[in-house]
Amino acid sequence: MDLIALVDRLGEAPTTALFGLLTGIVFGVAAQRSRFCLRAATVEFARGMMRDKVAVWLLTFSTAVVWVQAAYLLGIFDTSDARMMAVPGSWSGAIIGGLMFGAGMVLARGCSGRLLVLAATGNLRSVVSGLIFAVVAQMSLTGWLAPMRDQLAAMWITSGGRNMNLLTALHLPRGAGLVFGLATALLALELARRNRIGWQRLVFASGVGFAVAMGYAFTYALSLIAFDLVQIESITFTGPSANTLMFFLDRGSILEFDIGLVPGVVIGSFLAAFLAGELKFRGFDGPTPMRQAMIGAALMGFGGMLAGGCSIGAGVTGGSIFAGTAWLALFCMWIGGMSMDILLGGRGQPAQV
């Protein structure tokens, strides 16, 4: 692909949005077909099981790590230039926000990425929850909740004006990240074998992780030739959901990677569900699930913005570059999700996506 010719023809902003759209479509198709969801994995683990949902999550996570770290070792992409790594991270935000997001995704019966995928297939519960998530995220970014978020995030931040690279902090060799990713992939494949997961679902689970690397590759390549500053980033849904909402409400908004990403996920998920015959309108089962979903969506909106990313943004995108606060946020999301499932009395019940 002649990237310079593409930019000259479309412009930098539309090209960035186009790359977000393509990344979102790949993610949407892969996530819909693999049924990837952090909430489902944490609930399954909390109930003492290591079955298909944990295997799918581990395979997605490890695939992203392998692709991103391999690109780093080959000199294709410098992880230190990623937006999450180039700015200070918040340890306090990762802890508090991660716990809130984890609890919220269990109440809402889906993490932010899963809600977006389900909404595209006709799940009205996810449409409502997703809108609440986006509104609260926007309020936490620039609205009434922003001062509270800033205060909580400022309680404990990383030193040196940048996020912490865990591999560097632990004095590990350059290839340690890739080795870790491969080892995690082997564990995921062994779990998949034990649970007799079909190869197609495994391919799509890997596709979710590949989409994360794809986003990094696109934005990094564009940053090398663009005149204006291009953030090196990949898939996350807290900020992009808020930005996409404002894009359609504010005529002064500009095109960027986020604006293409969210519609891309919707398009990809819809097409995958349509071709599989899985489009179906679904609503709330009653007032209690509706209240829980609305509260959970609000917790995810604020928690994800405070933590510096959602279950995808911190858990996979940030985890793949070994950003310290992203790993802490992911750990706290697992703890928050497991704790909420236990409080709801879920132990002993099958984990549903």
mmCIF file of C-alpha atoms in Angstrom:
data_model
loop_
_atom_site.group_PDB
_atom_site.id
_atom_site.type_symbol
_atom_site.label_atom_id
_atom_site.label_comp_id
_atom_site.label_asym_id
_atom_site.label_seq_id
_atom_site.Cartn_x
_atom_site.Cartn_y
_atom_site.Cartn_z
ATOM 1 C CA MET A 1 0.000 0.000 0.000
ATOM 2 C CA ASP A 2 1.334 3.418 -0.974
ATOM 3 C CA LEU A 3 0.462 5.194 2.237
ATOM 4 C CA ILE A 4 1.708 8.583 1.092
ATOM 5 C CA ALA A 5 -0.498 8.445 -2.011
ATOM 6 C CA LEU A 6 -3.476 7.454 0.123
ATOM 7 C CA VAL A 7 -2.908 10.359 2.505
ATOM 8 C CA ASP A 8 -2.458 12.789 -0.378
ATOM 9 C CA ARG A 9 -5.750 11.627 -1.860
ATOM 10 C CA LEU A 10 -7.895 11.444 1.283
ATOM 11 C CA GLY A 11 -6.127 13.698 3.764
ATOM 12 C CA GLU A 12 -4.554 12.778 7.088
ATOM 13 C CA ALA A 13 -7.690 12.878 9.250
ATOM 14 C CA PRO A 14 -9.891 10.804 6.894
ATOM 15 C CA THR A 15 -7.060 8.274 6.458
ATOM 16 C CA THR A 16 -6.724 7.935 10.217
ATOM 17 C CA ALA A 17 -10.476 7.371 10.516
ATOM 18 C CA LEU A 18 -10.333 4.852 7.661
ATOM 19 C CA PHE A 19 -7.657 2.879 9.489
ATOM 20 C CA GLY A 20 -9.844 2.943 12.601
ATOM 21 C CA LEU A 21 -12.772 1.691 10.528
ATOM 22 C CA LEU A 22 -10.766 -1.218 9.096
ATOM 23 C CA THR A 23 -9.419 -2.128 12.538
ATOM 24 C CA GLY A 24 -12.926 -1.998 13.991
ATOM 25 C CA ILE A 25 -14.372 -4.224 11.269
ATOM 26 C CA VAL A 26 -11.739 -6.906 11.888
ATOM 27 C CA PHE A 27 -12.328 -6.674 15.633
ATOM 28 C CA GLY A 28 -16.120 -6.763 15.237
ATOM 29 C CA VAL A 29 -16.127 -9.860 13.046
ATOM 30 C CA ALA A 30 -13.614 -11.712 15.219
ATOM 31 C CA ALA A 31 -15.208 -10.749 18.547
ATOM 32 C CA GLN A 32 -18.706 -11.708 17.395
ATOM 33 C CA ARG A 33 -17.658 -15.108 16.084
ATOM 34 C CA SER A 34 -15.340 -15.954 19.006
ATOM 35 C CA ARG A 35 -17.716 -14.598 21.713
ATOM 36 C CA PHE A 36 -14.717 -12.903 23.306
ATOM 37 C CA CYS A 37 -15.561 -11.175 26.605
ATOM 38 C CA LEU A 38 -13.530 -10.422 29.730
ATOM 39 C CA ARG A 39 -16.665 -10.446 31.868
ATOM 40 C CA ALA A 40 -17.476 -14.014 30.812
ATOM 41 C CA ALA A 41 -13.909 -15.136 31.503
ATOM 42 C CA THR A 42 -13.787 -13.575 34.974
ATOM 43 C CA VAL A 43 -17.174 -15.012 35.908
ATOM 44 C CA GLU A 44 -16.128 -18.460 34.721
ATOM 45 C CA PHE A 45 -12.887 -18.238 36.694
ATOM 46 C CA ALA A 46 -14.695 -16.939 39.793
ATOM 47 C CA ARG A 47 -16.945 -20.000 39.665
ATOM 48 C CA GLY A 48 -13.967 -22.327 39.787
ATOM 49 C CA MET A 49 -13.905 -23.213 36.089
ATOM 50 C CA MET A 50 -11.250 -22.975 33.379
ATOM 51 C CA ARG A 51 -13.305 -23.593 30.275
ATOM 52 C CA ASP A 52 -13.913 -22.085 26.858
ATOM 53 C CA LYS A 53 -14.374 -18.464 27.922
ATOM 54 C CA VAL A 54 -11.087 -18.332 29.810
ATOM 55 C CA ALA A 55 -9.352 -20.102 26.925
ATOM 56 C CA VAL A 56 -10.706 -17.614 24.384
ATOM 57 C CA TRP A 57 -9.669 -14.627 26.490
ATOM 58 C CA LEU A 58 -6.157 -16.004 27.051
ATOM 59 C CA LEU A 59 -5.738 -16.732 23.354
ATOM 60 C CA THR A 60 -6.852 -13.237 22.400
ATOM 61 C CA PHE A 61 -4.558 -11.649 24.967
ATOM 62 C CA SER A 62 -1.557 -13.801 24.028
ATOM 63 C CA THR A 63 -2.072 -13.223 20.296
ATOM 64 C CA ALA A 64 -1.989 -9.459 20.804
ATOM 65 C CA VAL A 65 1.177 -9.763 22.909
ATOM 66 C CA VAL A 66 2.892 -11.993 20.344
ATOM 67 C CA TRP A 67 2.091 -9.780 17.344
ATOM 68 C CA VAL A 68 2.952 -6.502 19.084
ATOM 69 C CA GLN A 69 6.142 -7.768 20.697
ATOM 70 C CA ALA A 70 7.271 -9.441 17.461
ATOM 71 C CA ALA A 71 6.745 -6.147 15.618
ATOM 72 C CA TYR A 72 8.798 -4.414 18.308
ATOM 73 C CA LEU A 73 11.673 -6.904 17.997
ATOM 74 C CA LEU A 74 11.649 -6.590 14.201
ATOM 75 C CA GLY A 75 11.810 -2.803 14.417
ATOM 76 C CA ILE A 76 8.389 -2.351 12.821
ATOM 77 C CA PHE A 77 6.851 -0.645 15.839
ATOM 78 C CA ASP A 78 8.366 1.030 18.888
ATOM 79 C CA THR A 79 6.191 0.348 21.928
ATOM 80 C CA SER A 80 7.692 3.297 23.801
ATOM 81 C CA ASP A 81 6.031 5.660 21.296
ATOM 82 C CA ALA A 82 2.507 4.404 22.043
ATOM 83 C CA ARG A 83 0.241 7.032 23.581
ATOM 84 C CA MET A 84 -0.374 4.958 26.703
ATOM 85 C CA MET A 85 3.358 4.634 27.310
ATOM 86 C CA ALA A 86 4.336 8.205 26.419
ATOM 87 C CA VAL A 87 2.225 9.884 29.118
ATOM 88 C CA PRO A 88 2.135 9.483 32.911
ATOM 89 C CA GLY A 89 -0.024 6.640 34.151
ATOM 90 C CA SER A 90 -2.140 6.622 37.275
ATOM 91 C CA TRP A 91 -1.667 3.774 39.734
ATOM 92 C CA SER A 92 -4.572 5.001 41.857
ATOM 93 C CA GLY A 93 -6.758 5.320 38.769
ATOM 94 C CA ALA A 94 -5.843 1.810 37.678
ATOM 95 C CA ILE A 95 -6.806 0.384 41.068
ATOM 96 C CA ILE A 96 -10.033 2.287 41.700
ATOM 97 C CA GLY A 97 -11.126 2.445 38.079
ATOM 98 C CA GLY A 98 -10.234 -1.180 37.440
ATOM 99 C CA LEU A 99 -12.288 -2.381 40.397
ATOM 100 C CA MET A 100 -15.241 -0.224 39.316
ATOM 101 C CA PHE A 101 -15.052 -1.397 35.723
ATOM 102 C CA GLY A 102 -14.807 -5.040 36.750
ATOM 103 C CA ALA A 103 -17.836 -4.812 39.018
ATOM 104 C CA GLY A 104 -19.738 -2.867 36.375
ATOM 105 C CA MET A 105 -19.162 -5.337 33.570
ATOM 106 C CA VAL A 106 -20.632 -8.146 35.686
ATOM 107 C CA LEU A 107 -23.693 -6.060 36.527
ATOM 108 C CA ALA A 108 -24.109 -5.069 32.874
ATOM 109 C CA ARG A 109 -23.518 -8.663 31.723
ATOM 110 C CA GLY A 110 -20.814 -7.631 29.313
ATOM 111 C CA CYS A 111 -17.660 -5.548 29.070
ATOM 112 C CA SER A 112 -17.759 -2.399 26.947
ATOM 113 C CA GLY A 113 -16.484 -4.117 23.819
ATOM 114 C CA ARG A 114 -18.925 -6.992 24.191
ATOM 115 C CA LEU A 115 -21.842 -4.579 24.653
ATOM 116 C CA LEU A 116 -20.954 -2.878 21.380
ATOM 117 C CA VAL A 117 -20.760 -6.217 19.563
ATOM 118 C CA LEU A 118 -24.089 -7.396 21.005
ATOM 119 C CA ALA A 119 -25.783 -4.081 20.229
ATOM 120 C CA ALA A 120 -24.940 -4.551 16.560
ATOM 121 C CA THR A 121 -26.693 -7.944 16.560
ATOM 122 C CA GLY A 122 -30.000 -6.618 17.905
ATOM 123 C CA ASN A 123 -29.482 -6.796 21.674
ATOM 124 C CA LEU A 124 -31.493 -3.822 22.957
ATOM 125 C CA ARG A 125 -30.170 -4.335 26.484
ATOM 126 C CA SER A 126 -26.683 -3.689 25.148
ATOM 127 C CA VAL A 127 -27.873 -0.634 23.199
ATOM 128 C CA VAL A 128 -29.220 0.983 26.371
ATOM 129 C CA SER A 129 -26.189 -0.017 28.444
ATOM 130 C CA GLY A 130 -23.807 1.139 25.723
ATOM 131 C CA LEU A 131 -25.409 4.571 25.515
ATOM 132 C CA ILE A 132 -25.212 5.008 29.283
ATOM 133 C CA PHE A 133 -21.590 3.870 29.174
ATOM 134 C CA ALA A 134 -20.746 6.438 26.487
ATOM 135 C CA VAL A 135 -22.549 9.307 28.244
ATOM 136 C CA VAL A 136 -20.895 8.633 31.611
ATOM 137 C CA ALA A 137 -17.521 8.251 29.897
ATOM 138 C CA GLN A 138 -17.978 11.670 28.286
ATOM 139 C CA MET A 139 -19.032 13.163 31.620
ATOM 140 C CA SER A 140 -15.876 11.687 33.152
ATOM 141 C CA LEU A 141 -13.699 13.065 30.361
ATOM 142 C CA THR A 142 -14.876 16.677 30.115
ATOM 143 C CA GLY A 143 -18.132 16.920 32.075
ATOM 144 C CA TRP A 144 -19.308 17.071 35.661
ATOM 145 C CA LEU A 145 -17.446 13.934 36.697
ATOM 146 C CA ALA A 146 -14.115 15.096 35.278
ATOM 147 C CA PRO A 147 -12.924 16.883 38.486
ATOM 148 C CA MET A 148 -13.541 13.745 40.555
ATOM 149 C CA ARG A 149 -11.715 11.622 38.002
ATOM 150 C CA ASP A 150 -8.765 14.028 37.975
ATOM 151 C CA GLN A 151 -8.526 14.022 41.780
ATOM 152 C CA LEU A 152 -8.599 10.239 42.026
ATOM 153 C CA ALA A 153 -6.106 9.820 39.196
ATOM 154 C CA ALA A 154 -3.681 12.353 40.711
ATOM 155 C CA MET A 155 -3.439 10.503 44.027
ATOM 156 C CA TRP A 156 -0.658 8.230 42.771
ATOM 157 C CA ILE A 157 0.964 8.562 39.354
ATOM 158 C CA THR A 158 3.984 7.041 37.669
ATOM 159 C CA SER A 159 7.302 8.849 37.974
ATOM 160 C CA GLY A 160 9.395 10.338 35.198
ATOM 161 C CA GLY A 161 6.491 11.785 33.220
ATOM 162 C CA ARG A 162 5.824 8.468 31.463
ATOM 163 C CA ASN A 163 4.080 5.182 32.117
ATOM 164 C CA MET A 164 6.121 2.275 33.409
ATOM 165 C CA ASN A 165 7.309 -0.439 31.023
ATOM 166 C CA LEU A 166 7.171 -3.595 33.120
ATOM 167 C CA LEU A 167 9.790 -5.398 31.030
ATOM 168 C CA THR A 168 12.248 -2.549 31.504
ATOM 169 C CA ALA A 169 11.398 -2.119 35.184
ATOM 170 C CA LEU A 170 12.082 -5.816 35.814
ATOM 171 C CA HIS A 171 15.314 -5.675 33.768
ATOM 172 C CA LEU A 172 14.125 -8.417 31.443
ATOM 173 C CA PRO A 173 15.681 -9.013 27.992
ATOM 174 C CA ARG A 174 14.067 -7.600 24.849
ATOM 175 C CA GLY A 175 12.528 -10.902 23.851
ATOM 176 C CA ALA A 176 10.878 -11.575 27.220
ATOM 177 C CA GLY A 177 7.539 -10.149 26.136
ATOM 178 C CA LEU A 178 7.385 -12.386 23.087
ATOM 179 C CA VAL A 179 8.328 -15.462 25.150
ATOM 180 C CA PHE A 180 5.594 -14.614 27.663
ATOM 181 C CA GLY A 181 3.054 -14.246 24.871
ATOM 182 C CA LEU A 182 3.982 -17.596 23.331
ATOM 183 C CA ALA A 183 3.818 -19.344 26.703
ATOM 184 C CA THR A 184 0.381 -17.876 27.372
ATOM 185 C CA ALA A 185 -0.763 -18.955 23.911
ATOM 186 C CA LEU A 186 0.314 -22.539 24.649
ATOM 187 C CA LEU A 187 -1.689 -22.462 27.883
ATOM 188 C CA ALA A 188 -4.719 -21.125 26.002
ATOM 189 C CA LEU A 189 -4.435 -23.828 23.348
ATOM 190 C CA GLU A 190 -4.180 -26.533 25.988
ATOM 191 C CA LEU A 191 -7.337 -25.227 27.655
ATOM 192 C CA ALA A 192 -8.998 -25.113 24.247
ATOM 193 C CA ARG A 193 -8.020 -28.740 23.613
ATOM 194 C CA ARG A 194 -9.416 -29.861 26.965
ATOM 195 C CA ASN A 195 -12.669 -28.035 26.329
ATOM 196 C CA ARG A 196 -12.881 -29.176 22.697
ATOM 197 C CA ILE A 197 -13.141 -25.683 21.242
ATOM 198 C CA GLY A 198 -13.432 -25.740 17.453
ATOM 199 C CA TRP A 199 -10.624 -24.390 15.312
ATOM 200 C CA GLN A 200 -12.837 -21.707 13.778
ATOM 201 C CA ARG A 201 -13.541 -20.127 17.153
ATOM 202 C CA LEU A 202 -9.837 -20.238 17.975
ATOM 203 C CA VAL A 203 -8.986 -18.494 14.700
ATOM 204 C CA PHE A 204 -11.477 -15.732 15.415
ATOM 205 C CA ALA A 205 -10.224 -15.395 19.009
ATOM 206 C CA SER A 206 -6.745 -14.884 17.586
ATOM 207 C CA GLY A 207 -8.261 -12.375 15.182
ATOM 208 C CA VAL A 208 -9.309 -10.150 18.083
ATOM 209 C CA GLY A 209 -5.710 -10.009 19.275
ATOM 210 C CA PHE A 210 -4.479 -9.445 15.739
ATOM 211 C CA ALA A 211 -6.827 -6.461 15.411
ATOM 212 C CA VAL A 212 -5.036 -4.826 18.350
ATOM 213 C CA ALA A 213 -1.673 -5.204 16.607
ATOM 214 C CA MET A 214 -3.291 -4.008 13.375
ATOM 215 C CA GLY A 215 -4.389 -0.750 15.026
ATOM 216 C CA TYR A 216 -0.895 -0.107 16.360
ATOM 217 C CA ALA A 217 0.668 -0.839 12.954
ATOM 218 C CA PHE A 218 -1.720 1.505 11.151
ATOM 219 C CA THR A 219 -1.294 4.463 13.487
ATOM 220 C CA TYR A 220 2.480 3.984 13.773
ATOM 221 C CA ALA A 221 2.905 3.908 9.990
ATOM 222 C CA LEU A 222 0.765 7.015 9.620
ATOM 223 C CA SER A 223 2.712 8.847 12.342
ATOM 224 C CA LEU A 224 5.900 8.458 10.314
ATOM 225 C CA ILE A 225 4.599 10.422 7.328
ATOM 226 C CA ALA A 226 1.933 12.760 8.713
ATOM 227 C CA PHE A 227 2.581 16.476 9.134
ATOM 228 C CA ASP A 228 0.230 16.736 12.103
ATOM 229 C CA LEU A 229 0.731 14.729 15.281
ATOM 230 C CA VAL A 230 -0.805 11.251 15.047
ATOM 231 C CA GLN A 231 -1.342 9.354 18.274
ATOM 232 C CA ILE A 232 0.041 5.813 18.164
ATOM 233 C CA GLU A 233 -2.855 3.858 19.577
ATOM 234 C CA SER A 234 -5.080 0.877 19.060
ATOM 235 C CA ILE A 235 -8.394 -0.549 20.224
ATOM 236 C CA THR A 236 -10.097 0.809 23.309
ATOM 237 C CA PHE A 237 -13.718 1.755 23.863
ATOM 238 C CA THR A 238 -14.009 4.171 26.781
ATOM 239 C CA GLY A 239 -12.605 7.293 25.121
ATOM 240 C CA PRO A 240 -13.704 6.317 21.591
ATOM 241 C CA SER A 241 -17.298 5.723 22.701
ATOM 242 C CA ALA A 242 -17.409 9.196 24.237
ATOM 243 C CA ASN A 243 -15.677 10.782 21.239
ATOM 244 C CA THR A 244 -17.947 9.045 18.744
ATOM 245 C CA LEU A 245 -21.014 10.199 20.641
ATOM 246 C CA MET A 246 -19.784 13.788 20.580
ATOM 247 C CA PHE A 247 -18.839 13.519 16.900
ATOM 248 C CA PHE A 248 -22.485 13.047 15.993
ATOM 249 C CA LEU A 249 -23.619 15.778 18.408
ATOM 250 C CA ASP A 250 -21.022 18.456 17.637
ATOM 251 C CA ARG A 251 -20.594 19.670 14.057
ATOM 252 C CA GLY A 252 -17.138 20.968 14.966
ATOM 253 C CA SER A 253 -15.736 17.504 15.723
ATOM 254 C CA ILE A 254 -12.948 16.168 13.522
ATOM 255 C CA LEU A 255 -12.227 12.739 12.123
ATOM 256 C CA GLU A 256 -9.740 10.563 13.985
ATOM 257 C CA PHE A 257 -8.957 6.899 14.636
ATOM 258 C CA ASP A 258 -11.646 6.651 17.337
ATOM 259 C CA ILE A 259 -14.385 7.910 15.034
ATOM 260 C CA GLY A 260 -13.746 5.105 12.576
ATOM 261 C CA LEU A 261 -13.175 2.415 15.198
ATOM 262 C CA VAL A 262 -16.599 2.298 16.866
ATOM 263 C CA PRO A 263 -18.665 2.260 13.624
ATOM 264 C CA GLY A 264 -16.244 -0.342 12.279
ATOM 265 C CA VAL A 265 -16.957 -2.659 15.202
ATOM 266 C CA VAL A 266 -20.700 -2.231 14.663
ATOM 267 C CA ILE A 267 -20.377 -2.971 10.939
ATOM 268 C CA GLY A 268 -18.153 -6.000 11.473
ATOM 269 C CA SER A 269 -20.332 -7.461 14.223
ATOM 270 C CA PHE A 270 -23.511 -6.911 12.235
ATOM 271 C CA LEU A 271 -22.115 -8.565 9.114
ATOM 272 C CA ALA A 272 -20.769 -11.535 11.062
ATOM 273 C CA ALA A 273 -24.078 -12.061 12.865
ATOM 274 C CA PHE A 274 -26.072 -11.590 9.649
ATOM 275 C CA LEU A 275 -24.047 -14.175 7.741
ATOM 276 C CA ALA A 276 -24.335 -16.608 10.655
ATOM 277 C CA GLY A 277 -28.089 -16.042 11.021
ATOM 278 C CA GLU A 278 -27.694 -14.726 14.559
ATOM 279 C CA LEU A 279 -29.450 -11.357 14.262
ATOM 280 C CA LYS A 280 -32.194 -11.265 16.875
ATOM 281 C CA PHE A 281 -33.871 -8.579 18.959
ATOM 282 C CA ARG A 282 -33.409 -9.135 22.675
ATOM 283 C CA GLY A 283 -34.491 -6.985 25.600
ATOM 284 C CA PHE A 284 -34.278 -6.933 29.378
ATOM 285 C CA ASP A 285 -35.621 -9.922 31.290
ATOM 286 C CA GLY A 286 -37.153 -7.728 33.986
ATOM 287 C CA PRO A 287 -36.702 -4.587 36.101
ATOM 288 C CA THR A 288 -33.880 -5.981 38.271
ATOM 289 C CA PRO A 289 -31.579 -6.905 35.363
ATOM 290 C CA MET A 290 -32.342 -3.527 33.805
ATOM 291 C CA ARG A 291 -31.357 -1.634 36.962
ATOM 292 C CA GLN A 292 -28.213 -3.715 37.321
ATOM 293 C CA ALA A 293 -27.243 -3.157 33.696
ATOM 294 C CA MET A 294 -27.717 0.614 33.947
ATOM 295 C CA ILE A 295 -25.677 0.825 37.154
ATOM 296 C CA GLY A 296 -23.024 -1.439 35.669
ATOM 297 C CA ALA A 297 -22.762 0.648 32.501
ATOM 298 C CA ALA A 298 -22.281 3.811 34.566
ATOM 299 C CA LEU A 299 -19.580 2.136 36.658
ATOM 300 C CA MET A 300 -17.800 1.030 33.493
ATOM 301 C CA GLY A 301 -18.010 4.510 31.962
ATOM 302 C CA PHE A 302 -16.390 6.225 34.936
ATOM 303 C CA GLY A 303 -14.125 3.317 35.882
ATOM 304 C CA GLY A 304 -12.789 2.831 32.370
ATOM 305 C CA MET A 305 -11.985 6.522 31.980
ATOM 306 C CA LEU A 306 -10.309 6.589 35.402
ATOM 307 C CA ALA A 307 -8.334 3.409 34.740
ATOM 308 C CA GLY A 308 -7.001 4.726 31.444
ATOM 309 C CA GLY A 309 -8.819 2.147 29.370
ATOM 310 C CA CYS A 310 -11.521 -0.499 29.285
ATOM 311 C CA SER A 311 -11.132 -4.281 29.348
ATOM 312 C CA ILE A 312 -9.773 -4.072 25.794
ATOM 313 C CA GLY A 313 -7.911 -0.772 26.033
ATOM 314 C CA ALA A 314 -6.079 -1.572 29.257
ATOM 315 C CA GLY A 315 -6.500 -5.339 29.328
ATOM 316 C CA VAL A 316 -5.286 -6.189 25.824
ATOM 317 C CA THR A 317 -4.078 -3.056 24.013
ATOM 318 C CA GLY A 318 -2.143 -1.705 27.007
ATOM 319 C CA GLY A 319 -1.187 -5.160 28.228
ATOM 320 C CA SER A 320 0.421 -6.041 24.910
ATOM 321 C CA ILE A 321 2.983 -3.220 25.311
ATOM 322 C CA PHE A 322 3.464 -4.060 29.023
ATOM 323 C CA ALA A 323 2.296 -0.676 30.297
ATOM 324 C CA GLY A 324 2.462 -0.902 34.079
ATOM 325 C CA THR A 325 -0.821 0.814 34.891
ATOM 326 C CA ALA A 326 -2.617 -1.219 32.201
ATOM 327 C CA TRP A 327 -1.560 -4.481 33.814
ATOM 328 C CA LEU A 328 -2.620 -3.214 37.238
ATOM 329 C CA ALA A 329 -5.971 -2.068 35.844
ATOM 330 C CA LEU A 330 -6.497 -5.466 34.200
ATOM 331 C CA PHE A 331 -5.722 -7.262 37.457
ATOM 332 C CA CYS A 332 -8.181 -5.050 39.331
ATOM 333 C CA MET A 333 -10.842 -5.658 36.656
ATOM 334 C CA TRP A 334 -10.523 -9.383 37.280
ATOM 335 C CA ILE A 335 -10.754 -8.837 41.052
ATOM 336 C CA GLY A 336 -13.720 -6.464 40.710
ATOM 337 C CA GLY A 337 -15.560 -8.790 38.347
ATOM 338 C CA MET A 338 -14.966 -11.898 40.435
ATOM 339 C CA SER A 339 -15.971 -10.127 43.639
ATOM 340 C CA MET A 340 -19.215 -8.820 42.134
ATOM 341 C CA ASP A 341 -20.111 -12.250 40.778
ATOM 342 C CA ILE A 342 -19.596 -13.759 44.226
ATOM 343 C CA LEU A 343 -21.728 -11.016 45.814
ATOM 344 C CA LEU A 344 -24.497 -11.785 43.318
ATOM 345 C CA GLY A 345 -24.387 -15.424 44.294
ATOM 346 C CA GLY A 346 -23.148 -16.675 40.961
ATOM 347 C CA ARG A 347 -20.758 -19.359 42.220
ATOM 348 C CA GLY A 348 -21.835 -22.797 41.084
ATOM 349 C CA GLN A 349 -23.849 -21.425 38.136
ATOM 350 C CA PRO A 350 -22.786 -21.769 34.476
ATOM 351 C CA ALA A 351 -21.075 -18.666 33.055
ATOM 352 C CA GLN A 352 -23.093 -17.195 30.186
ATOM 353 C CA VAL A 353 -21.833 -14.722 27.611
#
